[in-house]
Amino acid sequence: EYIIRGDVMHEDLVRTINGFIATKPAVIDIIGYGSAVKTQSNADPKDIKQIDIIATVSDAKKWHHENIKTSRSDYNPVAKGLVKPLLHVGTDIEYLSNIPYDDKFFKIGVIERFDFLYDLHNWSNFYMAGRCQKPIMLVKKDNEIEKAIRRNRLNALRTALILNYDKKITEEELYKTICELSYMGDIRMFFGMENPNKVRNIVTGEFGEFKKIYSEVNEDLYTEEDGIITPNTEKLLADVPDMPSKLIEYIVNNEINIEDMRKEDLEKLRTFIIKYLRQINLRSSIAQPVKSVAINNFRSSYTYAKAKRKKYTSNKGKSA
């Protein structure tokens, strides 16, 4: 049931995560991510890393109301009345951060399972889709979750190759493009609330896992020789109608005939894919911090923002 960093079982981390989850209301799926779970280059082992997890639930409003009863310190004084109205604003997830457990700190994102799966399939707000296109740790899952993650990654690969349709790129450049999909338009990058070298650090730190993930979902979308990726434009054009529904809806609304795609359409397609991702990521990146500040206890919000700013300033002068 557990898949952690490839085939290696990190029992201590699993035990800690499961112990933390046992202090919370019931969840369905558990997904770990971030630098405390996955390897990132240039990570300072002296840094106290927060363990980031996503938990799917059947009813997010009910979950938070139960958690408020047992873990009131996770929230600020007015959070109870804000959980329901904020739940689907911009994104479908609400985070609680800097929660102490077993001499560590946790950040838990709570999302209804239906919304999690819907975003992976349709890219409705791209928040969960973008997260799951990078290496993650599946702590508790089932076949439906695995299939949705795989399909989401297939669409990420299609998208990245369309963005590079006229180039021969390295494997690293392909994985960086995939990783960058969720940062296009992200307001945190403009206001110095994110490590400017984050994409590079993620890809170089987990290059082997990126290669495994995207080699497995390659359905004749590209050829690889000596580390050079050549996109298969004919297959990419044929696959456009199978891409996420919200992206397709945007493309069609911009008068692109997806049923008769030709090579000369690829430049226009690339343009509108970038516009869609920038718009949707901007909306999500504005909404999510506002939601987190609105329900987290004030000390946690301040600590989290301070840590993000520190990552930005300490990496700003380093080469990308």
mmCIF file of N, CA and C in Angstrom, residues 149-278:
data_model
loop_
_atom_site.group_PDB
_atom_site.id
_atom_site.type_symbol
_atom_site.label_atom_id
_atom_site.label_comp_id
_atom_site.label_asym_id
_atom_site.label_seq_id
_atom_site.Cartn_x
_atom_site.Cartn_y
_atom_site.Cartn_z
ATOM 1 N N ILE A 149 -3.836 10.012 -11.067
ATOM 2 C CA ILE A 149 -2.504 10.614 -11.058
ATOM 3 C C ILE A 149 -1.774 10.288 -12.355
ATOM 4 N N ARG A 150 -1.903 9.048 -12.817
ATOM 5 C CA ARG A 150 -1.241 8.657 -14.060
ATOM 6 C C ARG A 150 -1.790 9.456 -15.249
ATOM 7 N N ARG A 151 -3.111 9.590 -15.324
ATOM 8 C CA ARG A 151 -3.711 10.339 -16.436
ATOM 9 C C ARG A 151 -3.287 11.813 -16.377
ATOM 10 N N ASN A 152 -3.252 12.368 -15.198
ATOM 11 C CA ASN A 152 -2.818 13.750 -15.027
ATOM 12 C C ASN A 152 -1.383 13.934 -15.510
ATOM 13 N N ARG A 153 -0.536 12.967 -15.203
ATOM 14 C CA ARG A 153 0.862 13.049 -15.640
ATOM 15 C C ARG A 153 0.995 12.869 -17.147
ATOM 16 N N LEU A 154 0.163 12.018 -17.726
ATOM 17 C CA LEU A 154 0.153 11.871 -19.175
ATOM 18 C C LEU A 154 -0.185 13.206 -19.833
ATOM 19 N N ASN A 155 -1.178 13.914 -19.285
ATOM 20 C CA ASN A 155 -1.557 15.210 -19.837
ATOM 21 C C ASN A 155 -0.495 16.274 -19.594
ATOM 22 N N ALA A 156 0.226 16.166 -18.484
ATOM 23 C CA ALA A 156 1.344 17.084 -18.246
ATOM 24 C C ALA A 156 2.435 16.869 -19.286
ATOM 25 N N LEU A 157 2.693 15.606 -19.602
ATOM 26 C CA LEU A 157 3.704 15.291 -20.622
ATOM 27 C C LEU A 157 3.265 15.817 -21.988
ATOM 28 N N ARG A 158 2.013 15.579 -22.357
ATOM 29 C CA ARG A 158 1.499 16.110 -23.624
ATOM 30 C C ARG A 158 1.676 17.623 -23.685
ATOM 31 N N THR A 159 1.313 18.290 -22.590
ATOM 32 C CA THR A 159 1.384 19.749 -22.547
ATOM 33 C C THR A 159 2.815 20.244 -22.688
ATOM 34 N N ALA A 160 3.728 19.646 -21.936
ATOM 35 C CA ALA A 160 5.132 20.064 -21.986
ATOM 36 C C ALA A 160 5.726 19.863 -23.372
ATOM 37 N N LEU A 161 5.344 18.787 -24.039
ATOM 38 C CA LEU A 161 5.856 18.526 -25.378
ATOM 39 C C LEU A 161 5.268 19.495 -26.407
ATOM 40 N N ILE A 162 4.001 19.861 -26.237
ATOM 41 C CA ILE A 162 3.410 20.860 -27.123
ATOM 42 C C ILE A 162 4.131 22.200 -26.955
ATOM 43 N N LEU A 163 4.462 22.537 -25.715
ATOM 44 C CA LEU A 163 5.176 23.796 -25.473
ATOM 45 C C LEU A 163 6.568 23.788 -26.091
ATOM 46 N N ASN A 164 7.098 22.581 -26.342
ATOM 47 C CA ASN A 164 8.431 22.451 -26.956
ATOM 48 C C ASN A 164 8.368 21.739 -28.310
ATOM 49 N N TYR A 165 7.230 21.854 -29.005
ATOM 50 C CA TYR A 165 6.997 21.052 -30.209
ATOM 51 C C TYR A 165 8.034 21.283 -31.297
ATOM 52 N N ASP A 166 8.622 22.480 -31.339
ATOM 53 C CA ASP A 166 9.549 22.841 -32.424
ATOM 54 C C ASP A 166 11.011 22.745 -31.996
ATOM 55 N N LYS A 167 11.261 22.029 -30.898
ATOM 56 C CA LYS A 167 12.620 21.959 -30.367
ATOM 57 C C LYS A 167 13.030 20.515 -30.114
ATOM 58 N N LYS A 168 14.324 20.300 -30.097
ATOM 59 C CA LYS A 168 14.892 19.096 -29.521
ATOM 60 C C LYS A 168 15.446 19.499 -28.160
ATOM 61 N N ILE A 169 14.929 18.914 -27.117
ATOM 62 C CA ILE A 169 15.277 19.346 -25.768
ATOM 63 C C ILE A 169 15.914 18.203 -24.985
ATOM 64 N N THR A 170 16.624 18.549 -23.941
ATOM 65 C CA THR A 170 17.190 17.523 -23.073
ATOM 66 C C THR A 170 16.102 16.984 -22.146
ATOM 67 N N GLU A 171 16.384 15.834 -21.549
ATOM 68 C CA GLU A 171 15.450 15.287 -20.563
ATOM 69 C C GLU A 171 15.231 16.281 -19.431
ATOM 70 N N GLU A 172 16.306 16.896 -18.965
ATOM 71 C CA GLU A 172 16.168 17.855 -17.864
ATOM 72 C C GLU A 172 15.264 19.012 -18.262
ATOM 73 N N GLU A 173 15.383 19.492 -19.483
ATOM 74 C CA GLU A 173 14.523 20.584 -19.945
ATOM 75 C C GLU A 173 13.069 20.149 -20.017
ATOM 76 N N LEU A 174 12.829 18.903 -20.412
ATOM 77 C CA LEU A 174 11.454 18.386 -20.441
ATOM 78 C C LEU A 174 10.858 18.385 -19.046
ATOM 79 N N TYR A 175 11.591 17.859 -18.072
ATOM 80 C CA TYR A 175 11.076 17.760 -16.714
ATOM 81 C C TYR A 175 10.924 19.138 -16.075
ATOM 82 N N LYS A 176 11.802 20.067 -16.421
ATOM 83 C CA LYS A 176 11.657 21.433 -15.923
ATOM 84 C C LYS A 176 10.387 22.073 -16.479
ATOM 85 N N THR A 177 10.097 21.814 -17.759
ATOM 86 C CA THR A 177 8.871 22.352 -18.346
ATOM 87 C C THR A 177 7.647 21.801 -17.626
ATOM 88 N N ILE A 178 7.654 20.500 -17.358
ATOM 89 C CA ILE A 178 6.539 19.880 -16.618
ATOM 90 C C ILE A 178 6.398 20.514 -15.246
ATOM 91 N N CYS A 179 7.520 20.668 -14.563
ATOM 92 C CA CYS A 179 7.506 21.247 -13.221
ATOM 93 C C CYS A 179 7.027 22.694 -13.244
ATOM 94 N N GLU A 180 7.392 23.423 -14.291
ATOM 95 C CA GLU A 180 7.051 24.840 -14.400
ATOM 96 C C GLU A 180 5.567 25.083 -14.696
ATOM 97 N N LEU A 181 4.856 24.067 -15.156
ATOM 98 C CA LEU A 181 3.455 24.262 -15.518
ATOM 99 C C LEU A 181 2.659 24.870 -14.363
ATOM 100 N N SER A 182 2.942 24.420 -13.136
ATOM 101 C CA SER A 182 2.161 24.893 -11.991
ATOM 102 C C SER A 182 2.670 26.206 -11.416
ATOM 103 N N TYR A 183 3.775 26.734 -11.961
ATOM 104 C CA TYR A 183 4.302 28.016 -11.484
ATOM 105 C C TYR A 183 4.072 29.153 -12.473
ATOM 106 N N MET A 184 3.570 28.847 -13.671
ATOM 107 C CA MET A 184 3.244 29.902 -14.626
ATOM 108 C C MET A 184 2.169 30.809 -14.038
ATOM 109 N N GLY A 185 2.454 32.087 -13.904
ATOM 110 C CA GLY A 185 1.472 33.028 -13.376
ATOM 111 C C GLY A 185 1.351 33.043 -11.870
ATOM 112 N N ASP A 186 2.127 32.230 -11.166
ATOM 113 C CA ASP A 186 2.043 32.144 -9.703
ATOM 114 C C ASP A 186 2.516 33.460 -9.088
ATOM 115 N N ILE A 187 1.635 34.104 -8.361
ATOM 116 C CA ILE A 187 1.940 35.426 -7.815
ATOM 117 C C ILE A 187 3.062 35.377 -6.793
ATOM 118 N N ARG A 188 3.284 34.209 -6.164
ATOM 119 C CA ARG A 188 4.353 34.097 -5.167
ATOM 120 C C ARG A 188 5.727 34.326 -5.787
ATOM 121 N N MET A 189 5.878 33.976 -7.053
ATOM 122 C CA MET A 189 7.154 34.183 -7.728
ATOM 123 C C MET A 189 7.443 35.675 -7.925
ATOM 124 N N PHE A 190 6.395 36.470 -8.112
ATOM 125 C CA PHE A 190 6.570 37.903 -8.342
ATOM 126 C C PHE A 190 6.853 38.658 -7.054
ATOM 127 N N PHE A 191 6.320 38.162 -5.929
ATOM 128 C CA PHE A 191 6.443 38.883 -4.668
ATOM 129 C C PHE A 191 7.465 38.268 -3.721
ATOM 130 N N GLY A 192 8.336 37.407 -4.263
ATOM 131 C CA GLY A 192 9.433 36.892 -3.466
ATOM 132 C C GLY A 192 9.008 36.012 -2.321
ATOM 133 N N MET A 193 7.953 35.221 -2.509
ATOM 134 C CA MET A 193 7.489 34.308 -1.468
ATOM 135 C C MET A 193 7.768 32.853 -1.847
ATOM 136 N N GLU A 194 8.669 32.653 -2.788
ATOM 137 C CA GLU A 194 9.026 31.296 -3.201
ATOM 138 C C GLU A 194 10.484 31.289 -3.645
ATOM 139 N N ASN A 195 11.144 30.176 -3.427
ATOM 140 C CA ASN A 195 12.530 30.002 -3.845
ATOM 141 C C ASN A 195 12.619 30.152 -5.365
ATOM 142 N N PRO A 196 13.385 31.115 -5.881
ATOM 143 C CA PRO A 196 13.447 31.320 -7.334
ATOM 144 C C PRO A 196 14.087 30.151 -8.073
ATOM 145 N N ASN A 197 14.805 29.298 -7.360
ATOM 146 C CA ASN A 197 15.447 28.132 -7.975
ATOM 147 C C ASN A 197 14.680 26.840 -7.699
ATOM 148 N N LYS A 198 13.428 26.969 -7.321
ATOM 149 C CA LYS A 198 12.670 25.801 -6.885
ATOM 150 C C LYS A 198 12.546 24.739 -7.974
ATOM 151 N N VAL A 199 12.235 25.159 -9.188
ATOM 152 C CA VAL A 199 12.056 24.193 -10.277
ATOM 153 C C VAL A 199 13.340 23.412 -10.515
ATOM 154 N N ARG A 200 14.451 24.136 -10.604
ATOM 155 C CA ARG A 200 15.735 23.464 -10.809
ATOM 156 C C ARG A 200 16.033 22.489 -9.678
ATOM 157 N N ASN A 201 15.800 22.911 -8.432
ATOM 158 C CA ASN A 201 16.103 22.062 -7.287
ATOM 159 C C ASN A 201 15.246 20.803 -7.263
ATOM 160 N N ILE A 202 13.973 20.942 -7.634
ATOM 161 C CA ILE A 202 13.082 19.780 -7.661
ATOM 162 C C ILE A 202 13.535 18.781 -8.721
ATOM 163 N N VAL A 203 13.827 19.286 -9.919
ATOM 164 C CA VAL A 203 14.169 18.398 -11.029
ATOM 165 C C VAL A 203 15.523 17.729 -10.810
ATOM 166 N N THR A 204 16.518 18.486 -10.397
ATOM 167 C CA THR A 204 17.834 17.872 -10.208
ATOM 168 C C THR A 204 17.844 16.929 -9.008
ATOM 169 N N GLY A 205 17.073 17.263 -7.978
ATOM 170 C CA GLY A 205 17.026 16.399 -6.812
ATOM 171 C C GLY A 205 16.277 15.105 -7.037
ATOM 172 N N GLU A 206 15.329 15.111 -7.961
ATOM 173 C CA GLU A 206 14.499 13.925 -8.214
ATOM 174 C C GLU A 206 14.531 13.515 -9.691
ATOM 175 N N PHE A 207 15.673 13.749 -10.346
ATOM 176 C CA PHE A 207 15.766 13.478 -11.779
ATOM 177 C C PHE A 207 15.402 12.019 -12.102
ATOM 178 N N GLY A 208 15.921 11.081 -11.332
ATOM 179 C CA GLY A 208 15.645 9.666 -11.596
ATOM 180 C C GLY A 208 14.177 9.336 -11.501
ATOM 181 N N GLU A 209 13.486 9.943 -10.542
ATOM 182 C CA GLU A 209 12.056 9.665 -10.400
ATOM 183 C C GLU A 209 11.252 10.324 -11.515
ATOM 184 N N PHE A 210 11.636 11.545 -11.914
ATOM 185 C CA PHE A 210 10.990 12.171 -13.066
ATOM 186 C C PHE A 210 11.124 11.268 -14.292
ATOM 187 N N LYS A 211 12.320 10.746 -14.514
ATOM 188 C CA LYS A 211 12.569 9.892 -15.677
ATOM 189 C C LYS A 211 11.678 8.649 -15.633
ATOM 190 N N LYS A 212 11.566 8.044 -14.466
ATOM 191 C CA LYS A 212 10.737 6.844 -14.315
ATOM 192 C C LYS A 212 9.267 7.170 -14.562
ATOM 193 N N ILE A 213 8.794 8.246 -13.952
ATOM 194 C CA ILE A 213 7.385 8.630 -14.082
ATOM 195 C C ILE A 213 7.007 8.887 -15.534
ATOM 196 N N TYR A 214 7.794 9.703 -16.212
ATOM 197 C CA TYR A 214 7.392 10.150 -17.541
ATOM 198 C C TYR A 214 7.808 9.213 -18.658
ATOM 199 N N SER A 215 8.740 8.327 -18.390
ATOM 200 C CA SER A 215 9.001 7.244 -19.346
ATOM 201 C C SER A 215 7.835 6.269 -19.363
ATOM 202 N N GLU A 216 7.255 6.031 -18.195
ATOM 203 C CA GLU A 216 6.146 5.075 -18.089
ATOM 204 C C GLU A 216 4.866 5.571 -18.756
ATOM 205 N N VAL A 217 4.656 6.887 -18.801
ATOM 206 C CA VAL A 217 3.426 7.405 -19.417
ATOM 207 C C VAL A 217 3.641 7.844 -20.867
ATOM 208 N N ASN A 218 4.841 7.669 -21.372
ATOM 209 C CA ASN A 218 5.113 8.036 -22.763
ATOM 210 C C ASN A 218 4.430 7.046 -23.709
ATOM 211 N N GLU A 219 3.381 7.507 -24.356
ATOM 212 C CA GLU A 219 2.634 6.680 -25.305
ATOM 213 C C GLU A 219 2.960 7.140 -26.719
ATOM 214 N N ASP A 220 4.203 6.922 -27.113
ATOM 215 C CA ASP A 220 4.696 7.319 -28.429
ATOM 216 C C ASP A 220 4.606 8.836 -28.631
ATOM 217 N N LEU A 221 4.712 9.593 -27.514
ATOM 218 C CA LEU A 221 4.632 11.048 -27.594
ATOM 219 C C LEU A 221 5.985 11.676 -27.917
ATOM 220 N N TYR A 222 7.064 10.950 -27.625
ATOM 221 C CA TYR A 222 8.389 11.455 -27.947
ATOM 222 C C TYR A 222 9.350 10.290 -28.107
ATOM 223 N N THR A 223 10.458 10.580 -28.753
ATOM 224 C CA THR A 223 11.555 9.622 -28.813
ATOM 225 C C THR A 223 12.724 10.208 -28.035
ATOM 226 N N GLU A 224 13.540 9.346 -27.476
ATOM 227 C CA GLU A 224 14.687 9.775 -26.686
ATOM 228 C C GLU A 224 15.936 9.074 -27.176
ATOM 229 N N GLU A 225 16.966 9.839 -27.432
ATOM 230 C CA GLU A 225 18.234 9.272 -27.852
ATOM 231 C C GLU A 225 19.360 10.104 -27.256
ATOM 232 N N ASP A 226 20.218 9.443 -26.500
ATOM 233 C CA ASP A 226 21.341 10.109 -25.833
ATOM 234 C C ASP A 226 20.876 11.291 -24.990
ATOM 235 N N GLY A 227 19.726 11.119 -24.327
ATOM 236 C CA GLY A 227 19.225 12.164 -23.443
ATOM 237 C C GLY A 227 18.521 13.300 -24.148
ATOM 238 N N ILE A 228 18.356 13.223 -25.478
ATOM 239 C CA ILE A 228 17.675 14.277 -26.247
ATOM 240 C C ILE A 228 16.261 13.819 -26.578
ATOM 241 N N ILE A 229 15.294 14.681 -26.295
ATOM 242 C CA ILE A 229 13.878 14.392 -26.506
ATOM 243 C C ILE A 229 13.411 15.049 -27.806
ATOM 244 N N THR A 230 12.801 14.260 -28.676
ATOM 245 C CA THR A 230 12.203 14.792 -29.904
ATOM 246 C C THR A 230 10.693 14.550 -29.862
ATOM 247 N N PRO A 231 9.863 15.606 -29.758
ATOM 248 C CA PRO A 231 8.415 15.426 -29.701
ATOM 249 C C PRO A 231 7.852 14.817 -30.985
ATOM 250 N N ASN A 232 6.838 13.979 -30.824
ATOM 251 C CA ASN A 232 6.108 13.388 -31.945
ATOM 252 C C ASN A 232 4.888 14.272 -32.205
ATOM 253 N N THR A 233 5.026 15.236 -33.099
ATOM 254 C CA THR A 233 3.971 16.236 -33.283
ATOM 255 C C THR A 233 2.674 15.621 -33.808
ATOM 256 N N GLU A 234 2.757 14.613 -34.661
ATOM 257 C CA GLU A 234 1.536 13.988 -35.183
ATOM 258 C C GLU A 234 0.726 13.343 -34.074
ATOM 259 N N LYS A 235 1.387 12.652 -33.166
ATOM 260 C CA LYS A 235 0.681 12.014 -32.045
ATOM 261 C C LYS A 235 0.127 13.068 -31.094
ATOM 262 N N LEU A 236 0.889 14.120 -30.864
ATOM 263 C CA LEU A 236 0.416 15.192 -29.994
ATOM 264 C C LEU A 236 -0.844 15.837 -30.553
ATOM 265 N N LEU A 237 -0.863 16.092 -31.844
ATOM 266 C CA LEU A 237 -2.050 16.675 -32.474
ATOM 267 C C LEU A 237 -3.252 15.757 -32.359
ATOM 268 N N ALA A 238 -3.027 14.457 -32.561
ATOM 269 C CA ALA A 238 -4.117 13.482 -32.475
ATOM 270 C C ALA A 238 -4.673 13.381 -31.061
ATOM 271 N N ASP A 239 -3.825 13.641 -30.042
ATOM 272 C CA ASP A 239 -4.229 13.482 -28.643
ATOM 273 C C ASP A 239 -4.891 14.720 -28.043
ATOM 274 N N VAL A 240 -4.873 15.836 -28.746
ATOM 275 C CA VAL A 240 -5.416 17.070 -28.183
ATOM 276 C C VAL A 240 -6.839 16.905 -27.645
ATOM 277 N N PRO A 241 -7.768 16.254 -28.364
ATOM 278 C CA PRO A 241 -9.126 16.113 -27.827
ATOM 279 C C PRO A 241 -9.211 15.341 -26.511
ATOM 280 N N ASP A 242 -8.183 14.561 -26.170
ATOM 281 C CA ASP A 242 -8.189 13.770 -24.934
ATOM 282 C C ASP A 242 -7.579 14.508 -23.760
ATOM 283 N N MET A 243 -7.185 15.743 -23.951
ATOM 284 C CA MET A 243 -6.578 16.506 -22.865
ATOM 285 C C MET A 243 -7.651 17.016 -21.907
ATOM 286 N N PRO A 244 -7.275 17.548 -20.733
ATOM 287 C CA PRO A 244 -8.252 17.913 -19.697
ATOM 288 C C PRO A 244 -9.362 18.830 -20.202
ATOM 289 N N SER A 245 -10.580 18.564 -19.730
ATOM 290 C CA SER A 245 -11.770 19.207 -20.284
ATOM 291 C C SER A 245 -11.771 20.725 -20.136
ATOM 292 N N LYS A 246 -11.305 21.252 -19.012
ATOM 293 C CA LYS A 246 -11.323 22.701 -18.807
ATOM 294 C C LYS A 246 -10.319 23.409 -19.720
ATOM 295 N N LEU A 247 -9.190 22.765 -19.953
ATOM 296 C CA LEU A 247 -8.214 23.308 -20.901
ATOM 297 C C LEU A 247 -8.785 23.287 -22.315
ATOM 298 N N ILE A 248 -9.410 22.181 -22.685
ATOM 299 C CA ILE A 248 -10.007 22.055 -24.023
ATOM 300 C C ILE A 248 -11.115 23.082 -24.217
ATOM 301 N N GLU A 249 -11.918 23.286 -23.179
ATOM 302 C CA GLU A 249 -12.996 24.276 -23.250
ATOM 303 C C GLU A 249 -12.427 25.665 -23.542
ATOM 304 N N TYR A 250 -11.325 26.010 -22.890
ATOM 305 C CA TYR A 250 -10.674 27.309 -23.108
ATOM 306 C C TYR A 250 -10.137 27.413 -24.529
ATOM 307 N N ILE A 251 -9.519 26.350 -24.990
ATOM 308 C CA ILE A 251 -8.952 26.339 -26.342
ATOM 309 C C ILE A 251 -10.048 26.486 -27.397
ATOM 310 N N VAL A 252 -11.125 25.731 -27.235
ATOM 311 C CA VAL A 252 -12.237 25.785 -28.193
ATOM 312 C C VAL A 252 -12.878 27.174 -28.197
ATOM 313 N N ASN A 253 -13.008 27.766 -27.007
ATOM 314 C CA ASN A 253 -13.584 29.108 -26.911
ATOM 315 C C ASN A 253 -12.722 30.161 -27.604
ATOM 316 N N ASN A 254 -11.461 29.806 -27.857
ATOM 317 C CA ASN A 254 -10.568 30.700 -28.592
ATOM 318 C C ASN A 254 -10.433 30.268 -30.052
ATOM 319 N N GLU A 255 -11.459 29.580 -30.518
ATOM 320 C CA GLU A 255 -11.648 29.280 -31.941
ATOM 321 C C GLU A 255 -10.543 28.408 -32.537
ATOM 322 N N ILE A 256 -10.123 27.420 -31.777
ATOM 323 C CA ILE A 256 -9.219 26.408 -32.312
ATOM 324 C C ILE A 256 -10.023 25.130 -32.515
ATOM 325 N N ASN A 257 -10.002 24.608 -33.717
ATOM 326 C CA ASN A 257 -10.749 23.394 -34.045
ATOM 327 C C ASN A 257 -9.923 22.174 -33.654
ATOM 328 N N ILE A 258 -10.229 21.603 -32.498
ATOM 329 C CA ILE A 258 -9.414 20.499 -31.990
ATOM 330 C C ILE A 258 -9.652 19.194 -32.747
ATOM 331 N N GLU A 259 -10.694 19.134 -33.544
ATOM 332 C CA GLU A 259 -10.985 17.906 -34.292
ATOM 333 C C GLU A 259 -10.218 17.846 -35.614
ATOM 334 N N ASP A 260 -9.593 18.942 -35.980
ATOM 335 C CA ASP A 260 -8.834 18.971 -37.236
ATOM 336 C C ASP A 260 -7.530 19.726 -37.015
ATOM 337 N N MET A 261 -6.736 19.226 -36.080
ATOM 338 C CA MET A 261 -5.484 19.892 -35.725
ATOM 339 C C MET A 261 -4.404 19.618 -36.768
ATOM 340 N N ARG A 262 -3.690 20.657 -37.133
ATOM 341 C CA ARG A 262 -2.577 20.547 -38.079
ATOM 342 C C ARG A 262 -1.324 21.161 -37.462
ATOM 343 N N LYS A 263 -0.181 20.863 -38.052
ATOM 344 C CA LYS A 263 1.078 21.345 -37.483
ATOM 345 C C LYS A 263 1.113 22.862 -37.377
ATOM 346 N N GLU A 264 0.493 23.529 -38.336
ATOM 347 C CA GLU A 264 0.505 24.991 -38.309
ATOM 348 C C GLU A 264 -0.341 25.560 -37.153
ATOM 349 N N ASP A 265 -1.150 24.679 -36.515
ATOM 350 C CA ASP A 265 -1.963 25.117 -35.379
ATOM 351 C C ASP A 265 -1.202 25.063 -34.056
ATOM 352 N N LEU A 266 -0.045 24.429 -34.047
ATOM 353 C CA LEU A 266 0.656 24.191 -32.791
ATOM 354 C C LEU A 266 1.131 25.473 -32.111
ATOM 355 N N GLU A 267 1.512 26.468 -32.869
ATOM 356 C CA GLU A 267 1.958 27.725 -32.259
ATOM 357 C C GLU A 267 0.807 28.423 -31.545
ATOM 358 N N LYS A 268 -0.359 28.444 -32.202
ATOM 359 C CA LYS A 268 -1.527 29.036 -31.564
ATOM 360 C C LYS A 268 -1.938 28.221 -30.335
ATOM 361 N N LEU A 269 -1.853 26.905 -30.444
ATOM 362 C CA LEU A 269 -2.200 26.025 -29.325
ATOM 363 C C LEU A 269 -1.273 26.300 -28.142
ATOM 364 N N ARG A 270 0.014 26.411 -28.411
ATOM 365 C CA ARG A 270 0.978 26.702 -27.347
ATOM 366 C C ARG A 270 0.631 28.022 -26.652
ATOM 367 N N THR A 271 0.301 29.031 -27.438
ATOM 368 C CA THR A 271 -0.023 30.338 -26.882
ATOM 369 C C THR A 271 -1.191 30.263 -25.910
ATOM 370 N N PHE A 272 -2.247 29.548 -26.290
ATOM 371 C CA PHE A 272 -3.434 29.505 -25.443
ATOM 372 C C PHE A 272 -3.276 28.569 -24.247
ATOM 373 N N ILE A 273 -2.464 27.555 -24.369
ATOM 374 C CA ILE A 273 -2.156 26.724 -23.196
ATOM 375 C C ILE A 273 -1.447 27.563 -22.142
ATOM 376 N N ILE A 274 -0.464 28.345 -22.549
ATOM 377 C CA ILE A 274 0.268 29.197 -21.615
ATOM 378 C C ILE A 274 -0.673 30.223 -20.975
ATOM 379 N N LYS A 275 -1.544 30.828 -21.785
ATOM 380 C CA LYS A 275 -2.498 31.806 -21.250
ATOM 381 C C LYS A 275 -3.431 31.168 -20.227
ATOM 382 N N TYR A 276 -3.919 29.970 -20.523
ATOM 383 C CA TYR A 276 -4.824 29.282 -19.602
ATOM 384 C C TYR A 276 -4.134 28.994 -18.271
ATOM 385 N N LEU A 277 -2.928 28.440 -18.340
ATOM 386 C CA LEU A 277 -2.221 28.075 -17.116
ATOM 387 C C LEU A 277 -1.849 29.312 -16.306
ATOM 388 N N ARG A 278 -1.467 30.387 -16.967
ATOM 389 C CA ARG A 278 -1.141 31.610 -16.235
ATOM 390 C C ARG A 278 -2.365 32.166 -15.515
#
